[in-house]
Amino acid sequence: GTNINNINRFYFLDFQEVDRSNGNITKFFIEGKNLWSFQEFDIGVIPVLQQIILDTAGNPLQANSTKLLNTVQYPFKGKYGMTFPESFAYFKNAKYGVDGNKKVVWRLSQDGLTPLSILYDCNAFFQQQLTAYNNNLNNGIGQSGQSYFGNPTVYGVFDFYTNKYIVSLEVINR
């Protein structure tokens, strides 16, 4: 709602639509000339002032563009998304998060998207624990008749001293 230096002015040509079949957008993150769009069921990348074109062999090439936001790309296999935006962590070009729909902890880095909970054999734990974090289970009544307000969430942080992504599950008292 600000009008200082017209910084709230967005032109129609600068808008970009994302695929609604991938769920709601839970987080945006800018890294260099890429705007990352984290949705509930997939992760997309939107080139900023550049365009991604394919050469004759099908390899992606980047070219400068005068258009602010270009076409959204969904380049990652597995269609992992981000259900809990609080679980997002970033360190040295690696992005971490939790997909509550597939119940997977993942890392997105220069080598692509890696499902960490599957790779390190802790997926059974997350499958069991994250089932309770479904927002449809919130009925407004907590333990011993107390009212329950809010949605439980999953928090994430990267500890650069130990070089580990740490996941914390909020206590559920419904």
PDB file of C-alpha atoms in Angstrom:
ATOM      1  CA  GLY A   1       0.000   0.000   0.000  1.00  0.00           C
ATOM      2  CA  THR A   2       2.991   2.331  -0.113  1.00  0.00           C
ATOM      3  CA  ASN A   3       3.362   5.027  -2.717  1.00  0.00           C
ATOM      4  CA  ILE A   4       6.973   6.018  -1.988  1.00  0.00           C
ATOM      5  CA  ASN A   5       8.838   6.424  -5.286  1.00  0.00           C
ATOM      6  CA  ASN A   6       6.128   4.309  -6.964  1.00  0.00           C
ATOM      7  CA  ILE A   7       7.761   1.102  -5.691  1.00  0.00           C
ATOM      8  CA  ASN A   8       4.374  -0.595  -5.507  1.00  0.00           C
ATOM      9  CA  ARG A   9       3.823  -0.236  -9.255  1.00  0.00           C
ATOM     10  CA  PHE A  10       3.699  -3.537 -11.116  1.00  0.00           C
ATOM     11  CA  TYR A  11       2.933  -3.614 -14.803  1.00  0.00           C
ATOM     12  CA  PHE A  12       0.721  -6.301 -16.291  1.00  0.00           C
ATOM     13  CA  LEU A  13       3.489  -7.574 -18.556  1.00  0.00           C
ATOM     14  CA  ASP A  14       5.683  -8.260 -15.511  1.00  0.00           C
ATOM     15  CA  PHE A  15       3.233 -10.742 -13.989  1.00  0.00           C
ATOM     16  CA  GLN A  16       3.883 -14.473 -14.303  1.00  0.00           C
ATOM     17  CA  GLU A  17       1.408 -17.321 -13.829  1.00  0.00           C
ATOM     18  CA  VAL A  18       2.484 -20.578 -12.214  1.00  0.00           C
ATOM     19  CA  ASP A  19       0.852 -23.960 -12.731  1.00  0.00           C
ATOM     20  CA  ARG A  20      -2.084 -24.230 -10.296  1.00  0.00           C
ATOM     21  CA  SER A  21      -2.039 -28.022 -10.468  1.00  0.00           C
ATOM     22  CA  ASN A  22       1.139 -27.882  -8.337  1.00  0.00           C
ATOM     23  CA  GLY A  23      -0.798 -26.457  -5.378  1.00  0.00           C
ATOM     24  CA  ASN A  24      -0.487 -23.182  -3.516  1.00  0.00           C
ATOM     25  CA  ILE A  25       2.730 -21.201  -3.496  1.00  0.00           C
ATOM     26  CA  THR A  26       4.193 -21.564  -0.021  1.00  0.00           C
ATOM     27  CA  LYS A  27       7.449 -19.652  -0.488  1.00  0.00           C
ATOM     28  CA  PHE A  28       9.421 -17.513  -2.926  1.00  0.00           C
ATOM     29  CA  PHE A  29      13.206 -17.341  -2.710  1.00  0.00           C
ATOM     30  CA  ILE A  30      15.543 -15.282  -4.883  1.00  0.00           C
ATOM     31  CA  GLU A  31      19.031 -16.591  -5.624  1.00  0.00           C
ATOM     32  CA  GLY A  32      21.131 -14.732  -8.171  1.00  0.00           C
ATOM     33  CA  LYS A  33      19.012 -14.347 -11.288  1.00  0.00           C
ATOM     34  CA  ASN A  34      16.551 -17.076 -10.346  1.00  0.00           C
ATOM     35  CA  LEU A  35      13.303 -16.741  -8.435  1.00  0.00           C
ATOM     36  CA  TRP A  36      12.460 -20.085  -6.827  1.00  0.00           C
ATOM     37  CA  SER A  37       8.761 -20.858  -6.521  1.00  0.00           C
ATOM     38  CA  PHE A  38       8.080 -23.486  -3.852  1.00  0.00           C
ATOM     39  CA  GLN A  39       4.606 -24.932  -4.237  1.00  0.00           C
ATOM     40  CA  GLU A  40       2.823 -27.690  -2.349  1.00  0.00           C
ATOM     41  CA  PHE A  41       3.482 -30.355  -5.001  1.00  0.00           C
ATOM     42  CA  ASP A  42       6.482 -29.117  -7.020  1.00  0.00           C
ATOM     43  CA  ILE A  43       9.351 -26.641  -7.153  1.00  0.00           C
ATOM     44  CA  GLY A  44       9.764 -24.231 -10.040  1.00  0.00           C
ATOM     45  CA  VAL A  45      12.405 -21.755 -11.069  1.00  0.00           C
ATOM     46  CA  ILE A  46      11.566 -18.451 -12.761  1.00  0.00           C
ATOM     47  CA  PRO A  47      14.452 -16.790 -14.636  1.00  0.00           C
ATOM     48  CA  VAL A  48      14.736 -13.055 -13.856  1.00  0.00           C
ATOM     49  CA  LEU A  49      15.820 -10.890 -16.819  1.00  0.00           C
ATOM     50  CA  GLN A  50      16.951 -13.985 -18.676  1.00  0.00           C
ATOM     51  CA  GLN A  51      15.383 -16.656 -20.827  1.00  0.00           C
ATOM     52  CA  ILE A  52      16.101 -20.371 -20.954  1.00  0.00           C
ATOM     53  CA  ILE A  53      16.198 -21.820 -24.457  1.00  0.00           C
ATOM     54  CA  LEU A  54      17.142 -25.295 -25.644  1.00  0.00           C
ATOM     55  CA  ASP A  55      19.856 -26.020 -28.199  1.00  0.00           C
ATOM     56  CA  THR A  56      19.529 -28.698 -30.890  1.00  0.00           C
ATOM     57  CA  ALA A  57      20.699 -31.394 -28.459  1.00  0.00           C
ATOM     58  CA  GLY A  58      18.081 -30.354 -25.886  1.00  0.00           C
ATOM     59  CA  ASN A  59      20.540 -28.763 -23.462  1.00  0.00           C
ATOM     60  CA  PRO A  60      19.348 -25.594 -21.690  1.00  0.00           C
ATOM     61  CA  LEU A  61      21.053 -22.310 -22.555  1.00  0.00           C
ATOM     62  CA  GLN A  62      20.531 -18.980 -20.814  1.00  0.00           C
ATOM     63  CA  ALA A  63      20.116 -15.773 -22.768  1.00  0.00           C
ATOM     64  CA  ASN A  64      19.548 -12.228 -21.555  1.00  0.00           C
ATOM     65  CA  SER A  65      16.018 -10.917 -21.802  1.00  0.00           C
ATOM     66  CA  THR A  66      14.269  -7.585 -21.338  1.00  0.00           C
ATOM     67  CA  LYS A  67      11.299  -9.340 -19.709  1.00  0.00           C
ATOM     68  CA  LEU A  68      11.446  -9.254 -15.895  1.00  0.00           C
ATOM     69  CA  LEU A  69       9.906 -12.672 -15.150  1.00  0.00           C
ATOM     70  CA  ASN A  70      10.128 -15.387 -17.782  1.00  0.00           C
ATOM     71  CA  THR A  71       8.490 -18.794 -18.142  1.00  0.00           C
ATOM     72  CA  VAL A  72       8.419 -21.011 -15.061  1.00  0.00           C
ATOM     73  CA  GLN A  73      10.527 -24.155 -15.381  1.00  0.00           C
ATOM     74  CA  TYR A  74       9.796 -27.345 -13.398  1.00  0.00           C
ATOM     75  CA  PRO A  75      13.065 -29.221 -13.997  1.00  0.00           C
ATOM     76  CA  PHE A  76      13.158 -31.598 -11.021  1.00  0.00           C
ATOM     77  CA  LYS A  77      12.126 -35.249 -11.029  1.00  0.00           C
ATOM     78  CA  GLY A  78      10.009 -36.681  -8.250  1.00  0.00           C
ATOM     79  CA  LYS A  79       7.688 -33.671  -7.919  1.00  0.00           C
ATOM     80  CA  TYR A  80       8.611 -32.875  -4.326  1.00  0.00           C
ATOM     81  CA  GLY A  81       7.093 -29.712  -2.928  1.00  0.00           C
ATOM     82  CA  MET A  82       7.162 -27.630   0.224  1.00  0.00           C
ATOM     83  CA  THR A  83       4.216 -27.871   2.568  1.00  0.00           C
ATOM     84  CA  PHE A  84       5.847 -26.156   5.543  1.00  0.00           C
ATOM     85  CA  PRO A  85       7.536 -22.860   4.561  1.00  0.00           C
ATOM     86  CA  GLU A  86       9.059 -22.671   8.056  1.00  0.00           C
ATOM     87  CA  SER A  87      11.120 -25.757   7.193  1.00  0.00           C
ATOM     88  CA  PHE A  88      13.068 -23.855   4.536  1.00  0.00           C
ATOM     89  CA  ALA A  89      16.797 -23.407   5.138  1.00  0.00           C
ATOM     90  CA  TYR A  90      19.565 -22.197   2.848  1.00  0.00           C
ATOM     91  CA  PHE A  91      23.350 -22.554   2.973  1.00  0.00           C
ATOM     92  CA  LYS A  92      25.960 -22.397   0.182  1.00  0.00           C
ATOM     93  CA  ASN A  93      23.556 -22.750  -2.768  1.00  0.00           C
ATOM     94  CA  ALA A  94      21.698 -25.640  -1.104  1.00  0.00           C
ATOM     95  CA  LYS A  95      18.043 -25.288  -0.201  1.00  0.00           C
ATOM     96  CA  TYR A  96      16.373 -27.617   2.303  1.00  0.00           C
ATOM     97  CA  GLY A  97      12.729 -28.271   3.062  1.00  0.00           C
ATOM     98  CA  VAL A  98       9.999 -30.726   4.019  1.00  0.00           C
ATOM     99  CA  ASP A  99       7.256 -32.062   1.772  1.00  0.00           C
ATOM    100  CA  GLY A 100       4.309 -32.866   4.038  1.00  0.00           C
ATOM    101  CA  ASN A 101       2.325 -34.514   1.235  1.00  0.00           C
ATOM    102  CA  LYS A 102       4.966 -37.122   0.378  1.00  0.00           C
ATOM    103  CA  LYS A 103       6.410 -36.878   3.919  1.00  0.00           C
ATOM    104  CA  VAL A 104       9.968 -36.423   2.672  1.00  0.00           C
ATOM    105  CA  VAL A 105      12.839 -34.182   3.748  1.00  0.00           C
ATOM    106  CA  TRP A 106      14.703 -32.927   0.658  1.00  0.00           C
ATOM    107  CA  ARG A 107      17.734 -30.915  -0.451  1.00  0.00           C
ATOM    108  CA  LEU A 108      17.880 -28.886  -3.638  1.00  0.00           C
ATOM    109  CA  SER A 109      21.416 -28.141  -4.757  1.00  0.00           C
ATOM    110  CA  GLN A 110      23.509 -27.920  -7.896  1.00  0.00           C
ATOM    111  CA  ASP A 111      23.299 -31.709  -8.310  1.00  0.00           C
ATOM    112  CA  GLY A 112      19.491 -31.559  -8.377  1.00  0.00           C
ATOM    113  CA  LEU A 113      16.820 -32.489  -5.871  1.00  0.00           C
ATOM    114  CA  THR A 114      17.775 -35.197  -3.363  1.00  0.00           C
ATOM    115  CA  PRO A 115      15.237 -36.806  -0.996  1.00  0.00           C
ATOM    116  CA  LEU A 116      17.410 -36.889   2.142  1.00  0.00           C
ATOM    117  CA  SER A 117      15.010 -38.884   4.308  1.00  0.00           C
ATOM    118  CA  ILE A 118      14.958 -41.675   1.712  1.00  0.00           C
ATOM    119  CA  LEU A 119      18.708 -41.527   1.073  1.00  0.00           C
ATOM    120  CA  TYR A 120      19.628 -41.735   4.762  1.00  0.00           C
ATOM    121  CA  ASP A 121      17.022 -44.384   5.707  1.00  0.00           C
ATOM    122  CA  CYS A 122      14.935 -42.225   8.056  1.00  0.00           C
ATOM    123  CA  ASN A 123      11.886 -42.041   5.820  1.00  0.00           C
ATOM    124  CA  ALA A 124       9.852 -44.433   8.007  1.00  0.00           C
ATOM    125  CA  PHE A 125      10.188 -41.974  10.901  1.00  0.00           C
ATOM    126  CA  PHE A 126       9.020 -39.016   8.815  1.00  0.00           C
ATOM    127  CA  GLN A 127       6.191 -41.028   7.229  1.00  0.00           C
ATOM    128  CA  GLN A 128       4.852 -41.814  10.692  1.00  0.00           C
ATOM    129  CA  GLN A 129       5.431 -38.423  12.326  1.00  0.00           C
ATOM    130  CA  LEU A 130       4.336 -36.095   9.502  1.00  0.00           C
ATOM    131  CA  THR A 131       0.973 -37.846   9.141  1.00  0.00           C
ATOM    132  CA  ALA A 132      -0.211 -35.953  12.234  1.00  0.00           C
ATOM    133  CA  TYR A 133       0.731 -32.579  10.678  1.00  0.00           C
ATOM    134  CA  ASN A 134      -2.172 -32.625   8.228  1.00  0.00           C
ATOM    135  CA  ASN A 135      -4.177 -29.406   8.678  1.00  0.00           C
ATOM    136  CA  ASN A 136      -7.434 -31.306   8.076  1.00  0.00           C
ATOM    137  CA  LEU A 137      -6.998 -32.931  11.508  1.00  0.00           C
ATOM    138  CA  ASN A 138      -7.385 -29.606  13.330  1.00  0.00           C
ATOM    139  CA  ASN A 139     -10.821 -29.737  14.917  1.00  0.00           C
ATOM    140  CA  GLY A 140     -10.328 -26.867  17.356  1.00  0.00           C
ATOM    141  CA  ILE A 141     -10.338 -29.045  20.483  1.00  0.00           C
ATOM    142  CA  GLY A 142      -7.091 -29.927  22.234  1.00  0.00           C
ATOM    143  CA  GLN A 143      -6.261 -32.341  25.060  1.00  0.00           C
ATOM    144  CA  SER A 144      -8.545 -32.284  28.105  1.00  0.00           C
ATOM    145  CA  GLY A 145     -11.111 -30.123  26.314  1.00  0.00           C
ATOM    146  CA  GLN A 146      -8.816 -27.134  25.739  1.00  0.00           C
ATOM    147  CA  SER A 147      -9.336 -25.180  22.556  1.00  0.00           C
ATOM    148  CA  TYR A 148      -6.670 -25.721  19.939  1.00  0.00           C
ATOM    149  CA  PHE A 149      -5.875 -22.806  17.640  1.00  0.00           C
ATOM    150  CA  GLY A 150      -3.321 -22.754  14.864  1.00  0.00           C
ATOM    151  CA  ASN A 151      -1.729 -25.351  12.680  1.00  0.00           C
ATOM    152  CA  PRO A 152       1.243 -27.374  13.850  1.00  0.00           C
ATOM    153  CA  THR A 153       4.267 -26.888  11.667  1.00  0.00           C
ATOM    154  CA  VAL A 154       7.746 -28.174  10.958  1.00  0.00           C
ATOM    155  CA  TYR A 155      10.762 -25.929  11.437  1.00  0.00           C
ATOM    156  CA  GLY A 156      14.096 -26.263   9.705  1.00  0.00           C
ATOM    157  CA  VAL A 157      17.499 -24.676  10.162  1.00  0.00           C
ATOM    158  CA  PHE A 158      20.956 -25.325   8.777  1.00  0.00           C
ATOM    159  CA  ASP A 159      23.741 -25.587  11.353  1.00  0.00           C
ATOM    160  CA  PHE A 160      26.902 -24.628   9.484  1.00  0.00           C
ATOM    161  CA  TYR A 161      29.150 -25.674  12.405  1.00  0.00           C
ATOM    162  CA  THR A 162      28.100 -29.303  12.059  1.00  0.00           C
ATOM    163  CA  ASN A 163      27.150 -29.000   8.358  1.00  0.00           C
ATOM    164  CA  LYS A 164      23.708 -30.488   9.029  1.00  0.00           C
ATOM    165  CA  TYR A 165      20.107 -29.598   8.280  1.00  0.00           C
ATOM    166  CA  ILE A 166      18.070 -29.824  11.489  1.00  0.00           C
ATOM    167  CA  VAL A 167      14.319 -30.487  11.473  1.00  0.00           C
ATOM    168  CA  SER A 168      12.118 -29.716  14.469  1.00  0.00           C
ATOM    169  CA  LEU A 169       8.523 -30.914  14.700  1.00  0.00           C
ATOM    170  CA  GLU A 170       6.194 -28.665  16.693  1.00  0.00           C
ATOM    171  CA  VAL A 171       4.399 -30.312  19.600  1.00  0.00           C
ATOM    172  CA  ILE A 172       0.828 -31.215  18.747  1.00  0.00           C
ATOM    173  CA  ASN A 173      -1.682 -30.952  21.585  1.00  0.00           C
ATOM    174  CA  ARG A 174      -4.913 -31.748  19.827  1.00  0.00           C
TER     175      ARG A 174
END
